[in-house]
CSV table of C-alpha atoms in Angstrom, one decimal:
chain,number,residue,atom,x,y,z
A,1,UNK,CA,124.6,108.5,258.3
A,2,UNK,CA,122.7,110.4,261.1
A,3,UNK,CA,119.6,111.9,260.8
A,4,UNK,CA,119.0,115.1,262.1
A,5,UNK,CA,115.4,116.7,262.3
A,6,UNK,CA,114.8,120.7,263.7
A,7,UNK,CA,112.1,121.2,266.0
A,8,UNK,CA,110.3,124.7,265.4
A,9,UNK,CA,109.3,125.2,268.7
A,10,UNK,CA,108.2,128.9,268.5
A,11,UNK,CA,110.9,131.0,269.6
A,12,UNK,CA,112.9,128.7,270.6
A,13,UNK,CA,113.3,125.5,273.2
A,14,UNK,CA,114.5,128.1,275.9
A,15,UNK,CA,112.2,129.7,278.2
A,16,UNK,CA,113.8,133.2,277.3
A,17,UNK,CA,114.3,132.7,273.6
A,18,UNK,CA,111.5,135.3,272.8
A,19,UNK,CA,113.7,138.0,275.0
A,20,UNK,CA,117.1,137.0,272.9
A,21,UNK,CA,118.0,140.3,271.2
A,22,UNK,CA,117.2,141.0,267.7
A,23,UNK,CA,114.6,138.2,268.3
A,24,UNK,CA,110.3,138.6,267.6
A,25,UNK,CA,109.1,137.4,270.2
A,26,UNK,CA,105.5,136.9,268.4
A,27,UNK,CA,107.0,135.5,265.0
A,28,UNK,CA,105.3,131.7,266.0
A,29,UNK,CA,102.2,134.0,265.5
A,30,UNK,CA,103.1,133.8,261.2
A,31,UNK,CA,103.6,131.2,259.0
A,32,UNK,CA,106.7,132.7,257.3
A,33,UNK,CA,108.0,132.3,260.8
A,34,UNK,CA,107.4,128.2,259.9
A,35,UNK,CA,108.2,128.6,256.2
A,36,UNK,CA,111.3,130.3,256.4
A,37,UNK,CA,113.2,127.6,258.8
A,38,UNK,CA,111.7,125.1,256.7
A,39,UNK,CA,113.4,126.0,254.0
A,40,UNK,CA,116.4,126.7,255.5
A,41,UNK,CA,116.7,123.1,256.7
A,42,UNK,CA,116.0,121.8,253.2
A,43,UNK,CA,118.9,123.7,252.0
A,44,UNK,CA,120.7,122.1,255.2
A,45,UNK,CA,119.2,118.3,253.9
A,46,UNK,CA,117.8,117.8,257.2
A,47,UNK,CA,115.2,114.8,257.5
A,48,UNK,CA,112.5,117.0,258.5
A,49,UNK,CA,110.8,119.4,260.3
A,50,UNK,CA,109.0,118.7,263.4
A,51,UNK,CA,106.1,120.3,265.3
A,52,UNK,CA,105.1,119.8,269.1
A,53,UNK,CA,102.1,120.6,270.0
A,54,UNK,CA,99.1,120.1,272.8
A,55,UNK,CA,95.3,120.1,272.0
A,56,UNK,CA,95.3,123.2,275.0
A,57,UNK,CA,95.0,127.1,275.7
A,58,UNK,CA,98.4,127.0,277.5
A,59,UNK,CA,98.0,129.3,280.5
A,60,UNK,CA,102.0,129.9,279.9
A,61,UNK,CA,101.4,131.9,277.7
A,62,UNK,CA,101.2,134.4,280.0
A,63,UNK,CA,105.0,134.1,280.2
A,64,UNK,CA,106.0,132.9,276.7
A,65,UNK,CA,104.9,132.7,273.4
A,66,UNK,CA,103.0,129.5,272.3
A,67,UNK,CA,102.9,127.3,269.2
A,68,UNK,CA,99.1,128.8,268.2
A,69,UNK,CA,98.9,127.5,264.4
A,70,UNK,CA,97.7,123.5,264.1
A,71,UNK,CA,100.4,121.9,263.1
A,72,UNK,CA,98.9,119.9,259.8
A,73,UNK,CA,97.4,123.0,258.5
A,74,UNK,CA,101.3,124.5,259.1
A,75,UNK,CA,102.8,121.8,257.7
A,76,UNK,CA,100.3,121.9,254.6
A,77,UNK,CA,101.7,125.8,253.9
A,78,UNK,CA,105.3,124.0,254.2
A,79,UNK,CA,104.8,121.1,251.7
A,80,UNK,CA,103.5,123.9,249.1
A,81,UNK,CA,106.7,125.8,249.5
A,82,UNK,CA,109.6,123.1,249.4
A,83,UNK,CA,110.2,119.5,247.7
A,84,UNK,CA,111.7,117.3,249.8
A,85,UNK,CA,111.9,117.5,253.5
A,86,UNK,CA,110.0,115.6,255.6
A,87,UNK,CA,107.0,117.0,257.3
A,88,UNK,CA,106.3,115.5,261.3
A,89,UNK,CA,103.4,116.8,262.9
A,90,UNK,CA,102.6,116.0,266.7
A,91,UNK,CA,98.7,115.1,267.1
A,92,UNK,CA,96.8,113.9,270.1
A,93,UNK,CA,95.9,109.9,270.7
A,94,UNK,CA,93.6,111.1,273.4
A,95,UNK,CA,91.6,113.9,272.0
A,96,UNK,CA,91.1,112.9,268.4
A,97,UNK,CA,88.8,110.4,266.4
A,98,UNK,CA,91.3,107.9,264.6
A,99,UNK,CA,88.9,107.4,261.4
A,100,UNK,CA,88.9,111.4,260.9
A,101,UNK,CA,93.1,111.6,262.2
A,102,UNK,CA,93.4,108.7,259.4
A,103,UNK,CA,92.0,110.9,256.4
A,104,UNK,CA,93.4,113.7,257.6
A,105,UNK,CA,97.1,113.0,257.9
A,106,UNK,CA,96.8,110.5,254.8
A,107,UNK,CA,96.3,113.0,252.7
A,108,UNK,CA,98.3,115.7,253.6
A,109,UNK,CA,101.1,112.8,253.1
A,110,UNK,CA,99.3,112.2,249.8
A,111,UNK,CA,99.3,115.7,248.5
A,112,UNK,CA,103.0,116.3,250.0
A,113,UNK,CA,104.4,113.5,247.7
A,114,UNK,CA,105.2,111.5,250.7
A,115,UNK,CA,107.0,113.3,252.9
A,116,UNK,CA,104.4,113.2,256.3
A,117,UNK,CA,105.4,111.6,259.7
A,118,UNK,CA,102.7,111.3,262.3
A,119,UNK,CA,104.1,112.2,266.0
A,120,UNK,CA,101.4,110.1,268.5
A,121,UNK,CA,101.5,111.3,271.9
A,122,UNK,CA,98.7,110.8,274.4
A,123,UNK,CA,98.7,114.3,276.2
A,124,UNK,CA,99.4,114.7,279.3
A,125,UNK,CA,97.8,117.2,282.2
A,126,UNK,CA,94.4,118.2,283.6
A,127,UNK,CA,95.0,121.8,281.0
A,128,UNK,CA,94.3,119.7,278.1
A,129,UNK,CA,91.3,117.4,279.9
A,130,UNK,CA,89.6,120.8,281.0
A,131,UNK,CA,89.7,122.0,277.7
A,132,UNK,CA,87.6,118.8,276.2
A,133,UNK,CA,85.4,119.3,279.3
A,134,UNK,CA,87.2,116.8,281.7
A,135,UNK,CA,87.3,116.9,285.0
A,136,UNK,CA,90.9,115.4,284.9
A,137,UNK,CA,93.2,113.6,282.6
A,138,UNK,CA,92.6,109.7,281.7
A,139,UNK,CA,95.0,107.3,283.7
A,140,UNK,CA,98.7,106.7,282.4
A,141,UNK,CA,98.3,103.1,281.2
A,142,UNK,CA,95.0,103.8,279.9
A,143,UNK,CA,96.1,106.5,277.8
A,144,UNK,CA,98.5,104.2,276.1
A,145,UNK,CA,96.2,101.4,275.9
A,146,UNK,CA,94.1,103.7,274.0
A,147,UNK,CA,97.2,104.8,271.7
A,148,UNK,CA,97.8,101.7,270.6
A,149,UNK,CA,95.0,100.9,269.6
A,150,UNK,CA,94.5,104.2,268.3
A,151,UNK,CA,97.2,104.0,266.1
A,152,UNK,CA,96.7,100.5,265.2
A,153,UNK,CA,93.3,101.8,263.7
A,154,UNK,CA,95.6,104.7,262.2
A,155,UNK,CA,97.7,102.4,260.4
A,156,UNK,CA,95.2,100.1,259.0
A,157,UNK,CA,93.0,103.3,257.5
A,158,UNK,CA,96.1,104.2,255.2
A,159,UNK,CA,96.6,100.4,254.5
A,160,UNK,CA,93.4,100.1,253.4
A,161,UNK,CA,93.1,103.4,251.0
A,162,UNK,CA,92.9,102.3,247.3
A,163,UNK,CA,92.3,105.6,246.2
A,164,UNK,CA,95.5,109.1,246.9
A,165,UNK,CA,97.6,106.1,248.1
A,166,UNK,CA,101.1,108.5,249.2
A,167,UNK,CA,104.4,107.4,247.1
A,168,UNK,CA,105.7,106.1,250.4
A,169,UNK,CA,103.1,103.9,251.2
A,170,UNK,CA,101.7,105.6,254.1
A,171,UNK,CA,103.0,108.3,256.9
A,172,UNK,CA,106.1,107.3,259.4
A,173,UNK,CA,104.6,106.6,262.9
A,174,UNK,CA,106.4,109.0,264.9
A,175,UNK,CA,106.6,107.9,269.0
A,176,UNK,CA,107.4,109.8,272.1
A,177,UNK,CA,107.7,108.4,275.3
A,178,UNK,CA,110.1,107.5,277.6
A,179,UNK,CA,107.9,105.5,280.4
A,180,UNK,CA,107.3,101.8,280.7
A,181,UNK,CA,104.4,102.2,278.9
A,182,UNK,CA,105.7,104.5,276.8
A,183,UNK,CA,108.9,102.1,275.6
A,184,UNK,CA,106.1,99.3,275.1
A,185,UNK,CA,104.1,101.2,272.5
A,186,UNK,CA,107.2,102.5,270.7
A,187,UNK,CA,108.7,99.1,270.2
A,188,UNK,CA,104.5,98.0,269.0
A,189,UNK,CA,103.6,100.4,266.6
A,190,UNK,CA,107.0,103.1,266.5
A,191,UNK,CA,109.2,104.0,263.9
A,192,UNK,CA,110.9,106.9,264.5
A,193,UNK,CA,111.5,107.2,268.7
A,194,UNK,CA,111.7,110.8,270.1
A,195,UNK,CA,113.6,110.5,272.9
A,196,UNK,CA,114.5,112.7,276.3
A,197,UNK,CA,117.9,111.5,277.8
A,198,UNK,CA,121.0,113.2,279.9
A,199,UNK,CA,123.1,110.1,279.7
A,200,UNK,CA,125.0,108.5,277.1
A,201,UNK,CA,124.5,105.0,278.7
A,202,UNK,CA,121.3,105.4,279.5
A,203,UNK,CA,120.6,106.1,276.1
A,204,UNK,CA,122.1,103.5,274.9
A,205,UNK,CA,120.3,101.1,276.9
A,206,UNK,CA,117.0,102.5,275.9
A,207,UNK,CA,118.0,102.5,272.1
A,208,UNK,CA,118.8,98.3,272.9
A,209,UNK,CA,115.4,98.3,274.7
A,210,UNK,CA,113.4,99.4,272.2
A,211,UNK,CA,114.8,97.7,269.3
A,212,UNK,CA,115.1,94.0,271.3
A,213,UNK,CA,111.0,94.9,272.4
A,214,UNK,CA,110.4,95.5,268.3
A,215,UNK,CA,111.8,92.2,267.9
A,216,UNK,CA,109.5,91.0,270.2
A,217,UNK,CA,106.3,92.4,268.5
A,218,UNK,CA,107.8,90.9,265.0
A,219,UNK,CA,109.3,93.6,263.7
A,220,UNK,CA,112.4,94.1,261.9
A,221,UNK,CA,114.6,96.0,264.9
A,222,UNK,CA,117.0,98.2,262.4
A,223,UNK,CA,114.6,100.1,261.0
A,224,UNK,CA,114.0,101.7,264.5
A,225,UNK,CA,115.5,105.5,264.8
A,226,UNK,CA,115.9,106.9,267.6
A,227,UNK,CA,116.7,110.5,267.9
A,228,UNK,CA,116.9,112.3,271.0
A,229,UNK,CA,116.1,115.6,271.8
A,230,UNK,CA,119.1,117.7,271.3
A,231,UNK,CA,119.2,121.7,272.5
A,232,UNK,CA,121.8,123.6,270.6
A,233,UNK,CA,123.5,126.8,271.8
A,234,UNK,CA,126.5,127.6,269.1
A,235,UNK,CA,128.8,130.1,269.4
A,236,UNK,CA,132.3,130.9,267.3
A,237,UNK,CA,134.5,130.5,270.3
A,238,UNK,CA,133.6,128.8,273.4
A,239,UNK,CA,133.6,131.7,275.3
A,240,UNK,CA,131.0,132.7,273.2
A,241,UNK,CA,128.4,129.8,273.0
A,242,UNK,CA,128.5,130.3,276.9
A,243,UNK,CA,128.1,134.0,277.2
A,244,UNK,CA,125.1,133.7,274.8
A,245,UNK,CA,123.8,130.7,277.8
A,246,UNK,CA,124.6,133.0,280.5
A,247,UNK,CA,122.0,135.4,278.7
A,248,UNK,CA,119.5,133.0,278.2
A,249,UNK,CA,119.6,131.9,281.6
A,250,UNK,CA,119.0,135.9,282.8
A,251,UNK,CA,116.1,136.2,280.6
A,252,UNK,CA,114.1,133.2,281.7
A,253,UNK,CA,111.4,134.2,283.0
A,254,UNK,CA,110.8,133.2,286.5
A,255,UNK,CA,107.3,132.6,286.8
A,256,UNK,CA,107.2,130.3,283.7
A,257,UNK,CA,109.9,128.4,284.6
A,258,UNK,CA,108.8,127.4,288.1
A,259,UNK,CA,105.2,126.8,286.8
A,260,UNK,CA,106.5,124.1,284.2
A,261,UNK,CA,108.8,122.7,286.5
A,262,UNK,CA,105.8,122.3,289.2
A,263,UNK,CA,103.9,120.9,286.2
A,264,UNK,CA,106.5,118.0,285.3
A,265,UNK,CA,106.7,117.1,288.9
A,266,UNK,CA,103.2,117.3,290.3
A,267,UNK,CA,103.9,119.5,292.7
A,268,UNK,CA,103.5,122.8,293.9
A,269,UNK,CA,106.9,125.0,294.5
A,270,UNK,CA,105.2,127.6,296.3
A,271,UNK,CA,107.2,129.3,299.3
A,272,UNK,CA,110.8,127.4,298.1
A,273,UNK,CA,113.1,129.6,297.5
A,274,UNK,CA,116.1,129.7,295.0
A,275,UNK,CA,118.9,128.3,297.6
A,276,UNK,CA,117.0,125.2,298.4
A,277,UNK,CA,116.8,121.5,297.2
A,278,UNK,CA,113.1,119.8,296.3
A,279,UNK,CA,112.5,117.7,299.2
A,280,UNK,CA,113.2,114.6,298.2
A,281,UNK,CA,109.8,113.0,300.1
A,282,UNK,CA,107.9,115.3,297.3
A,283,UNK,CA,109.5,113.4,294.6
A,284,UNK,CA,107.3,109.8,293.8
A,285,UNK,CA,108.9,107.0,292.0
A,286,UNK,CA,108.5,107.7,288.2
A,287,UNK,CA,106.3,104.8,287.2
A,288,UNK,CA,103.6,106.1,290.1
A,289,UNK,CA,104.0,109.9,288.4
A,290,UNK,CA,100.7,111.2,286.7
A,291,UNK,CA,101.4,113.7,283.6
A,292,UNK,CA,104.3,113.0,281.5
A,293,UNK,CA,106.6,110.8,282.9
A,294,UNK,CA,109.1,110.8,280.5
A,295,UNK,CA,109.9,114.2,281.6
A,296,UNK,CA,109.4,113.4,285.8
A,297,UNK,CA,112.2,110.4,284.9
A,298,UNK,CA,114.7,112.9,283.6
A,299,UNK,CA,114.4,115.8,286.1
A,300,UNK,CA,114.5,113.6,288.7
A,301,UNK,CA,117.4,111.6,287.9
A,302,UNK,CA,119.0,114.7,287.9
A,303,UNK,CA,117.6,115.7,291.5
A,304,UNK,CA,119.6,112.4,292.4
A,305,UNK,CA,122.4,112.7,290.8
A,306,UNK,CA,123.5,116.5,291.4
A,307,UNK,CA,121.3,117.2,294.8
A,308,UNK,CA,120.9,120.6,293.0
A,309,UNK,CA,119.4,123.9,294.3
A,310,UNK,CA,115.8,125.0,292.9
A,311,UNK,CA,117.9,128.0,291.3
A,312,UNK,CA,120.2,125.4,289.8
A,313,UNK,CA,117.8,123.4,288.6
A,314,UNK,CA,116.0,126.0,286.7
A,315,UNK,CA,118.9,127.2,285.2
A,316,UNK,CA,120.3,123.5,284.0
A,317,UNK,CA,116.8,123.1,282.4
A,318,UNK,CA,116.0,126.9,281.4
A,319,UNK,CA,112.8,126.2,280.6
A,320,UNK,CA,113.4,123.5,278.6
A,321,UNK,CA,111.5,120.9,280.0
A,322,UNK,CA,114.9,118.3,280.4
A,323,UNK,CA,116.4,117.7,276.7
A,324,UNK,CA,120.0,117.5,276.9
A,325,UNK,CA,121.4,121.0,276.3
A,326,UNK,CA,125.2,121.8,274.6
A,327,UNK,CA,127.0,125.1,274.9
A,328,UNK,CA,130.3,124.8,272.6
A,329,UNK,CA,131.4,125.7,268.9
A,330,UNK,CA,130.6,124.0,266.0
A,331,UNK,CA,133.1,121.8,266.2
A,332,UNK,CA,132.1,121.4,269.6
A,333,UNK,CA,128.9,120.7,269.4
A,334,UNK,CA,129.9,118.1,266.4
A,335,UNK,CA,132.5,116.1,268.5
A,336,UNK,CA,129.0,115.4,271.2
A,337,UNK,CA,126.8,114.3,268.4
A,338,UNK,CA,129.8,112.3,267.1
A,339,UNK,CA,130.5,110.3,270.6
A,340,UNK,CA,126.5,109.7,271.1
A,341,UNK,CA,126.4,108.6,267.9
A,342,UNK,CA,129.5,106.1,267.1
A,343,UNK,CA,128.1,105.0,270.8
A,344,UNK,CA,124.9,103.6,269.6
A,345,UNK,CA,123.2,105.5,272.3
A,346,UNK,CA,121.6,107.8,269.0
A,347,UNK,CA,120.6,107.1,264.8
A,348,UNK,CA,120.5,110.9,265.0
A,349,UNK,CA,119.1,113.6,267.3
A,350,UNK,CA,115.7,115.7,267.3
A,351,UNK,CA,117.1,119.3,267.2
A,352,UNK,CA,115.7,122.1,269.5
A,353,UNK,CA,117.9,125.2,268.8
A,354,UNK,CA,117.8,128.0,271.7
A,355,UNK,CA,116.3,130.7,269.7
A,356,UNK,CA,114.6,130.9,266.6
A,357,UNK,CA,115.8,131.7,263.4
A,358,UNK,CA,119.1,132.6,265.1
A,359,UNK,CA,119.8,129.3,266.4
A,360,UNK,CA,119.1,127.6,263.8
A,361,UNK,CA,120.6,129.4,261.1
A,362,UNK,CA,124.0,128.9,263.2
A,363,UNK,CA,123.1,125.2,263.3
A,364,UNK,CA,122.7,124.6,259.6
A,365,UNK,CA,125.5,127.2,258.3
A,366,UNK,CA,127.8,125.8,261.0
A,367,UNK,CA,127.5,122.5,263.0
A,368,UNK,CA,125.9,121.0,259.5
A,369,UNK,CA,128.9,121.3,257.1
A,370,UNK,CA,130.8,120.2,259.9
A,371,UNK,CA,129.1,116.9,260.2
A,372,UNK,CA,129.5,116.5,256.7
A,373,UNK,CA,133.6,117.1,256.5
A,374,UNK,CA,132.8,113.9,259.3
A,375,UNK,CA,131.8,111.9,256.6
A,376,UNK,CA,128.5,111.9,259.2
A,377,UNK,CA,125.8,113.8,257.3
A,378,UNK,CA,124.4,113.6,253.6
A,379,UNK,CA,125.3,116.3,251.3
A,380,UNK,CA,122.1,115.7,249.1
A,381,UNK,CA,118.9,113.7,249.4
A,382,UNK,CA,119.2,110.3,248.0
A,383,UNK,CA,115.1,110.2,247.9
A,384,UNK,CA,111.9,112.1,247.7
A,385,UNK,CA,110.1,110.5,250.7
A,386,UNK,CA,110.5,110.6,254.5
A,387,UNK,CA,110.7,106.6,254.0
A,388,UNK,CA,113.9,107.8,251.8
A,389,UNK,CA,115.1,109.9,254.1
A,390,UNK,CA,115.0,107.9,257.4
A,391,UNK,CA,116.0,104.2,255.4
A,392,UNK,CA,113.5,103.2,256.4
A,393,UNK,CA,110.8,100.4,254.5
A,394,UNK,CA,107.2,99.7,255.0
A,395,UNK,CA,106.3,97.8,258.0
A,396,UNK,CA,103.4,95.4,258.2
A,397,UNK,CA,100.5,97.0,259.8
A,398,UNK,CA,100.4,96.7,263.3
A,399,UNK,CA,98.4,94.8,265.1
A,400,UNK,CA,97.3,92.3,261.9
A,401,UNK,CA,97.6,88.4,262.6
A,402,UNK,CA,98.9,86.6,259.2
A,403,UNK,CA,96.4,84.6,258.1
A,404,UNK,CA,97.4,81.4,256.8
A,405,UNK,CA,97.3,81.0,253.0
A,406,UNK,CA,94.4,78.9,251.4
A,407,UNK,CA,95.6,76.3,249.0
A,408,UNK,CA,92.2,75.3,246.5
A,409,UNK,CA,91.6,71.9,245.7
């Protein structure tokens, strides 16, 4: 069966959702905003819900709503309201203590029966280092040196409780991360892998990469999930689905899309205009890329590819930040997840629907039940825990050495 989690990602993965008609723009700015979807998705028997989130004062924000609420006190509101979904919540490796993280997010999966997945990321951009009185960010490879270990020390704090020990026997470790270092750490210490891919064979490889470098670290390589990120515009008729992209694409906002662009390149775009290419000599090879370089891989594979215009560019990605986005009908939409899935190139997908509660809404009500006449989706939990949800069993902690058993005399 796939599994299918929804992203609440304020108004909505595209730059211009919080413009879509019959849309607040400031709903993010509530927690019935949070609540509401939630509960819509447990209807739906989603896996979860999932927060993003960055330890920063976005200056986009100028442009776009943010997510402003911290995501575990969010997800605490959630698990009050519903019974069974699973709660993800994105927090920092770089800007947190793992002792305090540990508590934390222990009990929340403690007091939600279960149900809590913990997304580790290690934050990239000098916005987030300013903000915790940096001067710049930390190196690429030392950020995830300090993640795994990090989250090694994560792991071994819930081990080690005695006392509110959660009914799943500790949170899902949630991993996103697309760069060589990135892939290492998820095949180390990952469970569920939050993936960004355009390619149905390149996603496929990077499924068999991760799961032949879990075997590697000792771990069992099926109970690795892999969900992409998956950006959703449905529409009743074709014609539709794309009319309702065309008017996405008019109400991106300009300015916030060129700044995030700029921002997953490393450059500046200042003084290009809409007809021309990047230059290619501004582009670096991915693994030298500061910032997020899951993100740089994808955007410039497509530079490569499709040699687009900066105008193109920003439209293909509408301010999306380089998921893969489909424009169809239900049915649609459910013969894509189909073909990524039989492929083996997805155990499910991480969905991002263009606006929110619209989107979404047309996501659950329609694409779902469609998945389900498939024979492809689960018509009612089987279990009360993420664990349940995801199949997935409790790993050894990471990073412990057996120890060789002592035989008395």
């Amino acid at each position: 069966m796939l599994h299918i989690n929804v992203n609440i990602l304020n108004a909505g993965v595209f730059g211009g959702s919080w413009r879509f008609p019959n849309t607040d723009g400031t709903a993010s700015y509530t927690i019935e905003h949070y609540t509401s979807i939630a509960k819509k998705a447990e209807e739906a028997k989603l896996d979860a819900v999932f927060l993003a989130d960055g330890p920063l004062l976005d200056p986009s924000v100028r442009h776009r709503p943010g997510n402003n609420l911290e995501p575990t006190t969010v997800l605490a509101r959630i698990a009050a309201q519903t019974e069974r979904i699973g709660l993800i919540a994105t927090l920092s490796s770089s800007y947190n203590d793992p002792v305090e993280l540990a508590r934390r997010l222990g009990d929340l999966d403690y007091v939600s029966g279960g149900r809590f997945g913990w997304n580790v990321v290690t934050t990239a951009g000098p916005v987030a280092a300013r903000n915790f009185g940096r001067s710049g960010e930390p190196e690429h490879a030392l950020r995830y040196r300090r993640a795994a270990e990090f989250t090694e020390q994560v792991v071994a704090g819930w081990a080690g409780r005695t006392e509110l020990v959660s009914p799943q026997g500790r949170p899902v470790v949630v991993q996103a991360g697309g760069s060589s270092d990135g892939r290492r750490l998820a095949s180390r210490v990952g469970e569920v892998i939050f993936s960004a891919d355009q390619d149905l064979d390149h996603a496929r490889a990077f499924r068999a990469e991760i799961r032949a470098g879990a075997a590697a670290f000792g771990r069992r390589p099926e109970e690795i999930v892999v969900l992409p990120g998956l950006s959703t515009v449905v529409g009743s008729t074709e014609a539709e689905a794309k009319a309702r992209r065309e008017l996405l694409d008019e109400i991106l906002p300009d300015a916030y899309a060129r700044g995030r662009l700029a921002a997953q390149l490393g450059i500046s775009l200042d003084g290009l205009s809409d007809d021309e290419p990047i230059p290619a000599e501004l582009l670096v090879d991915p693994d030298e890329a500061g910032g997020s370089q899951t993100f740089y891989r994808v955007v410039k594979a497509i530079i490569d590819a499709e040699r687009p215009t900066l105008g193109q560019l920003l439209k293909k990605l509408s301010g999306g930040g380089g998921h893969r986005i489909v424009v169809g009908t239900p049915e649609q939409i459910a013969d894509d997840i189909e073909r990524w899935f039989r492929a083996g190139a997805a155990d499910g997908f991480n969905v991002m629907p263009d606006v929110l509660p619209s989107g979404f809404a047309d996501f659950a009500d329609q694409v779902v039940p469609e998945l389900r006449r498939r024979g492809l989706f689960r018509t009612e939990y089987d279990g009360t825990t993420l664990r349940d949800h995801l199949g997935l069993g409790l790993p050894a902690v990471p990073g412990r050495v057996p120890q060789p058993e002592v035989i008395s005399s």
